[in-house]
GROMACS .gro file of C-alpha atoms in nm:
model
   89
    1MET     CA    1   4.261  -2.151  -1.315
    2LYS     CA    2   3.962  -2.137  -1.552
    3THR     CA    3   3.631  -2.298  -1.460
    4ALA     CA    4   3.290  -2.338  -1.621
    5ILE     CA    5   2.948  -2.209  -1.514
    6THR     CA    6   2.632  -2.377  -1.637
    7ILE     CA    7   2.309  -2.180  -1.668
    8ARG     CA    8   1.963  -2.286  -1.779
    9THR     CA    9   1.783  -2.074  -2.036
   10ASP     CA   10   1.541  -2.120  -2.322
   11GLN     CA   11   1.698  -2.253  -2.642
   12LYS     CA   12   1.570  -1.949  -2.834
   13ILE     CA   13   1.742  -1.710  -2.591
   14LYS     CA   14   2.067  -1.904  -2.619
   15ASP     CA   15   2.051  -1.905  -3.000
   16LEU     CA   16   1.974  -1.532  -3.016
   17ALA     CA   17   2.255  -1.452  -2.772
   18ILE     CA   18   2.506  -1.651  -2.978
   19GLN     CA   19   2.381  -1.485  -3.299
   20THR     CA   20   2.407  -1.136  -3.146
   21ALA     CA   21   2.756  -1.206  -3.010
   22LYS     CA   22   2.868  -1.324  -3.354
   23LYS     CA   23   2.732  -1.004  -3.512
   24LEU     CA   24   2.943  -0.807  -3.264
   25GLY     CA   25   3.245  -1.028  -3.332
   26ILE     CA   26   3.276  -1.121  -2.963
   27PRO     CA   27   3.247  -1.476  -2.828
   28LEU     CA   28   2.946  -1.521  -2.598
   29SER     CA   29   3.179  -1.651  -2.327
   30THR     CA   30   3.369  -1.320  -2.336
   31ILE     CA   31   3.044  -1.125  -2.299
   32MET     CA   32   2.935  -1.343  -2.005
   33HIS     CA   33   3.278  -1.301  -1.843
   34ALA     CA   34   3.253  -0.922  -1.878
   35LEU     CA   35   2.902  -0.926  -1.725
   36LEU     CA   36   3.027  -1.130  -1.429
   37LEU     CA   37   3.314  -0.887  -1.373
   38GLN     CA   38   3.074  -0.592  -1.389
   39PHE     CA   39   2.840  -0.766  -1.143
   40ILE     CA   40   3.128  -0.823  -0.899
   41ARG     CA   41   3.265  -0.471  -0.937
   42GLU     CA   42   2.933  -0.285  -0.909
   43GLN     CA   43   2.754  -0.537  -0.685
   44LYS     CA   44   2.431  -0.478  -0.873
   45ILE     CA   45   2.257  -0.591  -1.188
   46ASN     CA   46   2.191  -0.334  -1.460
   47ILE     CA   47   1.894  -0.427  -1.677
   48GLU     CA   48   1.772  -0.169  -1.925
   49LEU     CA   49   1.403  -0.118  -1.866
   50TYR     CA   50   1.341   0.176  -2.094
   51SER     CA   51   1.397   0.267  -2.456
   52ASP     CA   52   1.616   0.543  -2.596
   53SER     CA   53   1.324   0.784  -2.568
   54ASN     CA   54   1.343   0.736  -2.188
   55LYS     CA   55   0.993   0.584  -2.183
   56LEU     CA   56   0.947   0.255  -2.008
   57SER     CA   57   0.938  -0.017  -2.275
   58GLU     CA   58   0.671  -0.285  -2.274
   59LYS     CA   59   0.932  -0.543  -2.172
   60GLY     CA   60   1.055  -0.302  -1.905
   61LYS     CA   61   0.702  -0.263  -1.770
   62GLN     CA   62   0.664  -0.641  -1.753
   63MET     CA   63   1.001  -0.688  -1.580
   64LEU     CA   64   0.930  -0.411  -1.330
   65SER     CA   65   0.584  -0.551  -1.261
   66GLU     CA   66   0.727  -0.899  -1.198
   67ALA     CA   67   1.002  -0.761  -0.975
   68LEU     CA   68   0.754  -0.563  -0.768
   69SER     CA   69   0.492  -0.839  -0.745
   70ASP     CA   70   0.682  -1.012  -0.464
   71LYS     CA   71   0.742  -0.690  -0.272
   72GLU     CA   72   0.514  -0.445  -0.099
   73GLU     CA   73   0.356  -0.185  -0.324
   74GLN     CA   74   0.587   0.089  -0.448
   75GLN     CA   75   0.470   0.440  -0.533
   76PHE     CA   76   0.663   0.699  -0.731
   77ASP     CA   77   0.623   1.074  -0.770
   78SER     CA   78   0.768   1.078  -1.121
   79LEU     CA   79   0.896   0.862  -1.404
   80ASP     CA   80   1.252   0.956  -1.307
   81ASP     CA   81   1.194   0.826  -0.952
   82MET     CA   82   1.059   0.499  -1.089
   83LEU     CA   83   1.352   0.461  -1.330
   84ASP     CA   84   1.598   0.534  -1.049
   85PHE     CA   85   1.430   0.266  -0.841
   86ALA     CA   86   1.437   0.019  -1.131
   87ASN     CA   87   1.804   0.089  -1.207
   88ASN     CA   88   1.900   0.029  -0.844
   89MET     CA   89   1.710  -0.297  -0.799
   0.00000   0.00000   0.00000
């Protein structure tokens, strides 16, 4: 039996997501379904925090900062350690 999930997001994010899905030729509902299945299977959320050059992107820095702001201070010995931490959050 199929069911619906309602989420709240900014209109701009919704519009950009629909536009990107159309460019890929995949309905947004199919993408969301695939993300839910991945979340269930892996029991974690994968959010890319760094660019292809393996340097933390500005958006990644902001997301990591926000994620850590509610937790005790984290210290890392290397960029790889920090990225491992971020990928396993």
